[in-house]
C-alpha cells in the first residue's frame, strides 16, 4: 500500500461516498479522511427534522458503524481540520502539528452557515449545520422558547415546522417580499409562506433586521421599519458558504472550488465534491453550486470513479426533499430558469405538483406529497433538456 494514497478532507456525505466507492471499486492505496468534527461521517438532514425534535443516538445518524472504517482500512482523523493546501509539495497542513502527503486529494469540506455580523456574540443566536448545533438548539425548542428564525429558506422553514410541532411560538423573518421567490417564483413562494401561517407561525416578509438588543442574550430583534420582535432564541438560516477558506493561497478559489462535471479541479490530482464544490453543469454550460444531499452523494462517488479510472457519466439533475408538518416536499431541476409554472392538484389541501417550464419545455418540478410523481417528472425534464457543451476542466 502506498503511504500517500488518497486524502479526503472533510468528513460528511461526499467524503463518505467517495471512500466507499473507492473501496468498492478495488482501490488498494491508503485512504485517510480528515474530519474537523469529533464524529465519524453522519447524515445532516435529520438535524432540522426528527433529530432536532428529539435526541437520537449518534449511531443512528452515522453512515457506517465504526467497524466499517476498520474493515475497509479508511483512517478517520477525527477532530482534525485542514488549514492549508500546498499543491506543489502535494501536502495538506493540519491544525496543530502535522502535514499529510497525498497522491490524490479530495476536497469535501461542505458548507458553513452564513452569519449575520450584528447578531454575532449573543449566546442565544444559533445556526444549524452540525450535530452539536442541533444538540444546543433542541432543549430550547423542547422548552417551548419563543423562537425567531431569520430566513425563510428550507432550513429556516424546517426549523419552524419542528419548533411548531413542539409548541414553540415561532416568528420567521424574511427580507424578501415572498419566501423563496427568486428560486421558485411568486406563486410557489406564496404557498410556502401560507403553509407556515396556517400552522401558526408569524411570517414577517420584507423584514430587514438591523440589530438586536439584550445583554448576553438577544432579547429583541430590531427591524428597519422600527418593529421589535421579542425572542428567547434566534436561529439564523440565511444560507451557507463553501467551507473552503483554508484553500487561501493554494491556487484554488477559497470561495468554492470550481470543478468539471466529474469533480476534477485544474490542479493535478485534486478533486472536489459536495457543498464545497462548484461543479460544471453540462446541461447549461455553467458552474453551479447545489447544496443538496443527492448532489453531494453523486459527486463524492463520481470523484472516486475518476480516481479509479472511469467516467462517472452526466451529473444528476439538482434535487432535494424537505419535510414540513408531515408533508414531503420534493424538487428536481432548475426552476430558476423557468418562465412559466403549471400547477396541478390542490395546493389548498397540500397535495399538488408544479411543473416549471421554459419556452414550453419542462425544466423543474416541485411536488407536495406526491413521491410517486418524481421519477416521471425527472425523466420529462431530462428529455426536455438540450444537451450542453462537452464536459471539460475549466480553470
Ligand atoms: P457536509 O455534510 O457539510 O460535510 C462536510 C464536513 O467537512 C463536515 O463534517 C465539516 O465539519 C468538515 N470540515 C469542514 N471544514 C473542514 C476542514 N478544514 N478540515 C476538515 N474537515 C472539515 N439536503 C437535502 O437534499 N434535503 C434535506 O432535507 C436536507 N436537510 C438538511 C438539513 C440540515 C440541518 C443541513 C445542515 C443540511 C441539509 N441538507 C439537505 C443538505 C445536505 O445535508 C448537504 O448538501 C450535504 O450534507 C453536503 O455534504 P458534504 O459532504 O458536501 O458536506
Coordinates of C-alpha atoms and ligand atoms in Angstrom, one line a residue:
X1 CA 0.0 0.0 0.0
X2 CA 1.3 3.4 -1.0
X3 CA 1.7 5.7 2.1
X4 CA 0.3 8.9 0.4
X5 CA -2.7 7.4 -1.3
X6 CA -5.9 9.4 -1.2
X7 CA -6.6 12.1 1.4
X8 CA -10.2 13.2 1.7
X9 CA -10.6 16.5 3.6
X10 CA -14.0 16.7 5.2
X11 CA -16.0 14.1 6.9
X12 CA -19.5 14.4 5.6
X13 CA -21.7 12.7 2.9
X14 CA -19.5 13.5 -0.1
X15 CA -16.4 12.2 1.8
X16 CA -18.1 9.1 2.8
X17 CA -19.5 8.2 -0.6
X18 CA -16.0 8.8 -2.1
X19 CA -14.3 6.5 0.4
X20 CA -17.0 3.8 -0.1
X21 CA -16.9 4.0 -3.8
X22 CA -13.1 3.8 -3.9
X23 CA -13.0 0.6 -1.9
X24 CA -16.0 -0.9 -3.8
X25 CA -14.1 -0.3 -7.0
X26 CA -11.0 -2.1 -5.7
X27 CA -8.8 0.9 -4.8
X28 CA -6.0 -0.5 -2.7
X29 CA -4.0 2.5 -1.7
X30 CA -4.4 4.2 1.7
X31 CA -7.4 6.4 2.3
X32 CA -7.3 9.0 5.1
X33 CA -10.3 11.2 5.9
X34 CA -9.6 14.4 7.8
X35 CA -12.7 15.3 9.8
X36 CA -12.9 18.6 11.7
X37 CA -15.8 17.3 13.8
X38 CA -15.1 14.7 16.5
X39 CA -17.6 12.4 14.9
X40 CA -17.4 9.8 12.1
X41 CA -19.4 10.9 8.9
X42 CA -23.1 11.3 9.7
X43 CA -26.3 12.4 7.9
X44 CA -27.4 16.0 8.3
X45 CA -31.0 16.2 7.0
X46 CA -32.4 14.7 10.3
X47 CA -30.8 17.6 12.2
X48 CA -33.6 20.0 11.2
X49 CA -36.4 17.4 11.5
X50 CA -36.8 14.4 13.8
X51 CA -33.3 14.6 15.4
X52 CA -34.0 18.3 16.3
X53 CA -37.3 17.5 17.9
X54 CA -35.9 14.5 19.9
X55 CA -32.4 13.4 20.7
X56 CA -31.4 10.3 18.6
X57 CA -28.3 8.2 19.2
X58 CA -25.4 9.5 17.1
X59 CA -25.1 5.9 15.8
X60 CA -28.5 6.3 14.1
X61 CA -27.2 9.3 12.2
X62 CA -23.8 7.7 11.3
X63 CA -23.5 6.4 7.7
X64 CA -21.5 3.4 8.8
X65 CA -20.6 1.5 12.0
X66 CA -17.1 2.0 13.4
X67 CA -16.1 -1.5 12.2
X68 CA -16.7 -0.4 8.6
X69 CA -13.8 2.0 8.7
X70 CA -11.5 -0.6 10.3
X71 CA -12.6 -3.4 7.9
X72 CA -12.2 -1.1 4.8
X73 CA -9.0 0.5 6.0
X74 CA -10.3 4.0 6.0
X75 CA -8.4 6.0 8.6
X76 CA -10.5 8.7 10.2
X77 CA -8.6 11.6 11.6
X78 CA -11.4 12.9 13.9
X79 CA -11.3 16.4 15.4
X80 CA -8.6 17.4 12.8
X81 CA -9.0 20.3 10.5
X82 CA -7.1 21.1 7.3
X83 CA -5.7 24.6 7.5
X84 CA -3.6 24.9 4.3
X85 CA -3.0 23.2 1.0
X86 CA 0.4 23.1 -0.7
X87 CA -0.2 21.6 -4.1
X88 CA 3.4 22.0 -5.2
X89 CA 4.5 19.6 -2.4
X90 CA 1.3 17.6 -2.6
X91 CA 0.5 18.0 1.1
X92 CA -2.2 19.3 3.4
X93 CA -1.4 21.0 6.6
X94 CA -3.5 20.3 9.7
X95 CA -4.4 22.4 12.7
X96 CA -1.7 21.7 15.3
X97 CA 1.5 20.0 14.1
X98 CA 1.3 17.7 11.1
X99 CA 1.1 17.6 7.3
X100 CA -0.4 14.9 5.2
X101 CA 1.1 14.0 1.9
X102 CA -1.3 12.8 -0.8
X103 CA -1.3 11.4 -4.3
X104 CA -4.9 12.3 -4.7
X105 CA -6.7 14.9 -2.7
X106 CA -10.5 15.2 -2.4
X107 CA -11.8 18.4 -1.0
X108 CA -15.2 17.7 0.6
X109 CA -15.4 20.2 3.4
X110 CA -19.0 21.1 2.8
X111 CA -20.6 24.4 3.7
X112 CA -20.5 26.7 6.7
X113 CA -23.6 28.6 7.9
X114 CA -23.6 32.2 6.7
X115 CA -23.5 34.6 9.8
X116 CA -25.1 38.0 10.4
X117 CA -22.4 40.3 12.0
X118 CA -24.9 42.3 14.0
X119 CA -26.1 39.1 15.8
X120 CA -22.6 37.8 16.5
X121 CA -21.7 37.3 20.1
X122 CA -25.2 36.8 21.5
X123 CA -25.3 33.5 23.4
X124 CA -28.8 32.5 22.2
X125 CA -28.2 33.0 18.4
X126 CA -27.8 29.7 16.7
X127 CA -27.1 28.3 13.2
X128 CA -27.8 24.7 12.3
X129 CA -25.2 22.7 10.4
X130 CA -23.8 20.1 12.8
X131 CA -25.0 17.5 15.3
X132 CA -23.5 19.8 18.0
X133 CA -25.6 22.8 16.7
X134 CA -28.8 20.6 16.9
X135 CA -27.9 19.5 20.5
X136 CA -27.6 23.1 21.6
X137 CA -30.9 24.1 19.9
X138 CA -33.0 21.1 20.9
X139 CA -33.5 21.9 24.6
X140 CA -34.6 25.4 23.8
X141 CA -37.3 24.1 21.4
X142 CA -38.3 21.4 23.9
X143 CA -38.8 24.1 26.5
X144 CA -41.1 26.0 24.1
X145 CA -38.8 29.0 23.7
X146 CA -40.1 32.0 21.7
X147 CA -38.1 31.4 18.6
X148 CA -37.2 34.0 16.0
X149 CA -36.0 32.4 12.7
X150 CA -34.0 34.7 10.4
X151 CA -34.5 33.5 6.8
X152 CA -37.4 31.6 5.2
X153 CA -35.2 29.2 3.2
X154 CA -35.6 25.5 3.6
X155 CA -33.6 25.2 6.8
X156 CA -35.5 28.1 8.4
X157 CA -38.8 26.5 7.3
X158 CA -37.9 23.1 8.6
X159 CA -36.8 24.5 11.9
X160 CA -40.1 26.5 12.1
X161 CA -42.1 23.3 11.4
X162 CA -40.2 21.3 14.0
X163 CA -40.5 24.1 16.6
X164 CA -44.2 24.5 16.0
X165 CA -44.5 20.7 16.4
X166 CA -43.0 21.2 19.9
X167 CA -45.4 24.0 20.7
X168 CA -43.0 26.9 20.3
X169 CA -44.1 30.4 19.5
X170 CA -42.3 31.0 16.2
X171 CA -41.7 34.1 14.1
X172 CA -40.0 33.8 10.8
X173 CA -38.3 37.0 9.5
X174 CA -37.6 37.1 5.8
X175 CA -36.1 40.0 4.0
X176 CA -37.7 39.1 0.6
X177 CA -41.3 40.1 0.0
X178 CA -42.1 36.5 -0.9
X179 CA -40.2 33.5 0.5
X180 CA -38.0 31.6 -2.0
X181 CA -39.4 33.7 -4.9
X182 CA -36.0 34.0 -6.7
X183 CA -35.8 30.2 -6.9
X184 CA -39.4 29.0 -7.1
X185 CA -41.3 32.1 -8.3
X186 CA -44.1 34.1 -6.7
X187 CA -46.9 31.5 -6.8
X188 CA -45.0 28.7 -5.1
X189 CA -43.2 31.1 -2.7
X190 CA -46.5 32.5 -1.6
X191 CA -47.7 28.9 -1.0
X192 CA -44.8 28.3 1.3
X193 CA -45.5 31.5 3.3
X194 CA -49.1 30.5 3.7
X195 CA -48.2 26.9 4.8
X196 CA -46.4 28.3 7.8
X197 CA -49.0 30.9 8.6
X198 CA -51.7 28.2 8.6
X199 CA -49.6 26.3 11.1
X200 CA -49.5 29.3 13.5
X201 CA -46.1 30.7 12.5
X202 CA -45.9 34.5 12.4
X203 CA -44.3 35.2 9.0
X204 CA -42.9 38.7 8.6
X205 CA -41.9 39.4 5.0
X206 CA -39.8 42.3 3.7
X207 CA -38.4 42.2 7.3
X208 CA -34.9 43.6 7.3
X209 CA -33.2 43.2 10.7
X210 CA -30.9 46.0 11.6
X211 CA -29.8 44.9 15.1
X212 CA -30.6 43.2 18.3
X213 CA -31.0 44.3 21.9
X214 CA -30.2 42.5 25.1
X215 CA -27.4 41.6 27.4
X216 CA -25.5 38.4 26.8
X217 CA -28.6 37.0 25.0
X218 CA -30.6 38.8 22.3
X219 CA -34.0 39.7 23.8
X220 CA -35.4 41.7 20.9
X221 CA -34.6 41.9 17.2
X222 CA -34.9 45.3 15.6
X223 CA -36.3 45.7 12.1
X224 CA -35.6 48.6 9.7
X225 CA -39.2 49.7 9.9
X226 CA -38.9 50.1 13.7
X227 CA -40.7 46.9 14.7
X228 CA -39.2 44.8 17.5
X229 CA -39.5 41.1 17.9
X230 CA -39.1 39.6 21.3
X231 CA -37.4 36.3 21.5
X232 CA -35.8 33.7 23.7
X233 CA -33.7 32.2 21.0
X234 CA -32.7 33.1 17.4
X235 CA -31.9 30.7 14.5
X236 CA -30.1 32.2 11.6
X237 CA -30.9 30.3 8.4
X238 CA -29.6 32.7 5.7
X239 CA -27.7 30.1 3.5
X240 CA -24.3 28.7 3.6
X241 CA -20.9 29.5 2.1
X242 CA -18.4 26.8 0.9
X243 CA -16.1 25.8 3.8
X244 CA -13.1 26.4 1.7
X245 CA -11.3 29.4 3.3
X246 CA -8.5 27.0 4.2
X247 CA -7.6 26.9 0.5
X248 CA -6.5 30.6 0.5
X249 CA -3.2 30.8 -1.4
X250 CA -3.4 27.3 -2.9
X251 CA -4.3 28.4 -6.4
X252 CA -7.9 27.1 -5.9
X253 CA -10.7 29.6 -5.2
X254 CA -11.3 29.8 -1.4
X255 CA -14.9 30.9 -2.1
X256 CA -15.8 27.4 -3.5
X257 CA -13.8 25.0 -5.7
X258 CA -14.6 25.0 -9.3
X259 CA -14.5 21.6 -11.0
X260 CA -15.5 20.0 -14.2
X261 CA -18.7 17.8 -14.2
X262 CA -16.7 14.9 -12.8
X263 CA -15.2 16.8 -9.9
X264 CA -11.7 17.5 -11.3
X265 CA -10.1 20.8 -10.4
X266 CA -7.5 22.3 -12.7
X267 CA -4.7 21.2 -10.3
X268 CA -3.3 17.7 -10.9
X269 CA -4.6 15.0 -8.5
X270 CA -7.0 17.4 -6.8
X271 CA -10.8 16.9 -6.8
X272 CA -13.7 18.5 -5.0
X273 CA -17.2 17.2 -4.2
X274 CA -20.3 18.2 -2.3
X275 CA -21.3 21.6 -0.9
X276 CA -17.6 22.8 -1.0
X277 CA -17.6 22.5 -4.8
X278 CA -18.9 24.5 -7.7
X279 CA -19.2 21.9 -10.5
X280 CA -19.7 22.4 -14.2
X281 CA -23.3 21.8 -15.2
X282 CA -23.1 20.4 -18.7
X283 CA -26.8 21.0 -19.4
X284 CA -26.4 24.7 -19.2
X285 CA -22.6 25.2 -19.7
X286 CA -22.2 26.9 -16.4
X287 CA -20.7 26.3 -13.0
X288 CA -23.4 25.8 -10.4
X289 CA -23.2 25.0 -6.6
X290 CA -26.0 22.8 -5.4
X291 CA -26.2 22.3 -1.7
X292 CA -28.3 19.2 -1.7
X293 CA -27.9 15.7 -0.4
X294 CA -28.3 13.9 -3.8
X295 CA -25.7 16.1 -5.4
X296 CA -23.1 15.5 -2.6
X297 CA -23.6 11.8 -2.7
X298 CA -23.3 11.7 -6.5
X299 CA -20.3 13.9 -6.6
X300 CA -18.4 12.0 -3.9
X301 CA -18.9 8.8 -5.8
X302 CA -18.1 10.4 -9.1
X303 CA -14.7 11.6 -7.9
X304 CA -13.9 8.0 -6.7
X305 CA -14.8 6.7 -10.2
X306 CA -12.5 9.2 -11.8
X307 CA -9.6 8.3 -9.4
X308 CA -10.2 4.6 -10.3
X309 CA -10.1 5.3 -14.0
X310 CA -13.7 5.5 -15.2
X311 CA -16.1 8.2 -16.3
X312 CA -19.0 8.9 -13.9
X313 CA -21.5 10.0 -16.6
X314 CA -23.7 13.0 -16.7
X315 CA -24.4 14.6 -13.2
X316 CA -27.8 14.2 -11.7
X317 CA -30.3 17.0 -12.0
X318 CA -30.3 19.0 -8.8
X319 CA -32.9 17.6 -6.5
X320 CA -33.9 17.8 -2.8
X321 CA -36.6 17.0 -0.4
X322 CA -37.9 18.8 2.6
X323 CA -40.3 17.5 5.4
X324 CA -42.6 20.1 6.9
X325 CA -45.7 19.5 9.1
X326 CA -45.9 15.9 8.0
X327 CA -45.7 16.7 4.3
X328 CA -43.0 15.6 1.9
X329 CA -41.9 18.3 -0.5
X330 CA -39.7 17.2 -3.4
X331 CA -37.9 19.2 -6.0
X332 CA -36.0 18.4 -9.1
X333 CA -34.4 20.5 -11.9
X334 CA -33.6 24.2 -12.4
X335 CA -36.7 26.2 -11.5
X336 CA -34.7 29.5 -11.6
X337 CA -34.6 29.2 -15.4
X338 CA -38.4 28.8 -15.8
X339 CA -40.6 31.4 -17.5
X340 CA -43.9 29.7 -16.5
X341 CA -45.3 27.3 -14.0
X342 CA -48.2 24.8 -14.3
X343 CA -49.8 23.7 -11.1
X344 CA -52.0 20.5 -11.0
X345 CA -53.7 19.2 -7.9
X346 CA -54.8 21.2 -4.9
X347 CA -52.3 23.5 -3.3
X348 CA -55.0 24.4 -0.7
X349 CA -55.1 20.8 0.6
X350 CA -51.3 20.4 0.3
X351 CA -51.4 17.9 -2.5
X352 CA -50.1 19.1 -5.8
X353 CA -47.3 19.2 -8.3
X354 CA -45.9 22.2 -10.1
X355 CA -44.1 21.9 -13.4
X356 CA -41.7 24.7 -14.3
X357 CA -41.4 25.4 -18.0
X358 CA -39.0 27.4 -20.1
X359 CA -40.2 28.1 -23.6
X360 CA -42.8 25.4 -23.1
X361 CA -40.2 22.7 -22.1
X362 CA -40.1 21.3 -18.5
X363 CA -37.0 22.4 -16.6
X364 CA -38.0 21.7 -13.0
X365 CA -40.8 20.3 -10.8
X366 CA -41.9 20.6 -7.2
X367 CA -44.3 18.1 -5.6
X368 CA -46.1 18.0 -2.3
X369 CA -47.0 14.6 -1.0
X370 CA -46.6 13.0 -4.4
X371 CA -43.4 11.0 -4.2
X372 CA -44.5 8.7 -7.0
X373 CA -44.6 11.5 -9.5
X374 CA -41.0 12.4 -9.1
X375 CA -39.3 9.7 -11.3
X376 CA -41.6 10.5 -14.2
X377 CA -41.1 14.3 -13.8
X378 CA -37.4 13.8 -13.6
X379 CA -37.5 11.9 -16.9
X380 CA -39.6 14.5 -18.5
X381 CA -37.2 17.2 -17.5
X382 CA -34.1 15.2 -18.6
X383 CA -35.6 14.5 -22.1
X384 CA -36.6 18.2 -22.5
X385 CA -33.1 19.4 -21.9
X386 CA -31.0 20.5 -24.9
X387 CA -27.6 18.9 -24.4
X388 CA -25.0 21.3 -23.1
X389 CA -21.4 21.6 -24.2
X390 CA -19.0 18.7 -23.6
X391 CA -17.5 18.5 -20.2
X392 CA -14.1 19.9 -19.7
X393 CA -11.8 21.1 -16.9
X394 CA -12.4 24.8 -16.6
X395 CA -10.0 26.9 -14.6
Ligands
LIG1 P1 -21.1 18.2 4.9 O1 -22.1 17.1 5.1 O2 -21.3 19.6 5.4 O3 -19.7 17.7 5.5 C1 -18.5 18.4 5.4 C2 -17.7 18.0 6.6 O4 -16.4 18.6 6.5 C3 -18.2 18.5 8.0 O5 -18.2 17.4 8.9 C4 -17.2 19.6 8.4 O6 -17.0 19.6 9.8 C5 -15.9 19.1 7.7 N1 -15.0 20.2 7.5 C6 -15.2 21.5 7.2 N2 -14.0 22.1 7.1 C7 -13.1 21.2 7.3 C8 -11.6 21.3 7.4 N3 -11.0 22.5 7.1 N4 -10.9 20.2 7.6 C9 -11.6 19.0 7.9 N5 -12.9 18.9 7.9 C10 -13.6 20.0 7.6 N6 -30.4 18.3 1.7 C11 -31.5 17.7 1.1 O7 -31.4 17.4 -0.1 N7 -32.6 17.5 1.8 C12 -32.8 17.9 3.1 O8 -33.8 17.7 3.7 C13 -31.6 18.5 3.7 N8 -31.7 18.8 5.0 C14 -30.6 19.4 5.6 C15 -30.7 19.8 7.0 C16 -29.6 20.3 7.6 C17 -29.7 20.8 9.1 C18 -28.4 20.5 6.9 C19 -27.2 21.2 7.6 C20 -28.3 20.1 5.6 C21 -29.4 19.6 4.9 N9 -29.4 19.2 3.6 C22 -30.5 18.6 3.0 C23 -28.1 19.4 2.8 C24 -27.2 18.2 2.8 O9 -27.2 17.6 4.1 C25 -25.8 18.6 2.3 O10 -26.0 19.0 1.0 C26 -24.8 17.5 2.5 O11 -24.6 17.2 3.8 C27 -23.5 18.0 1.9 O12 -22.5 17.1 2.1 P2 -20.9 17.5 2.1 O13 -20.2 16.2 2.3 O14 -20.6 18.3 0.9 O15 -20.8 18.4 3.3

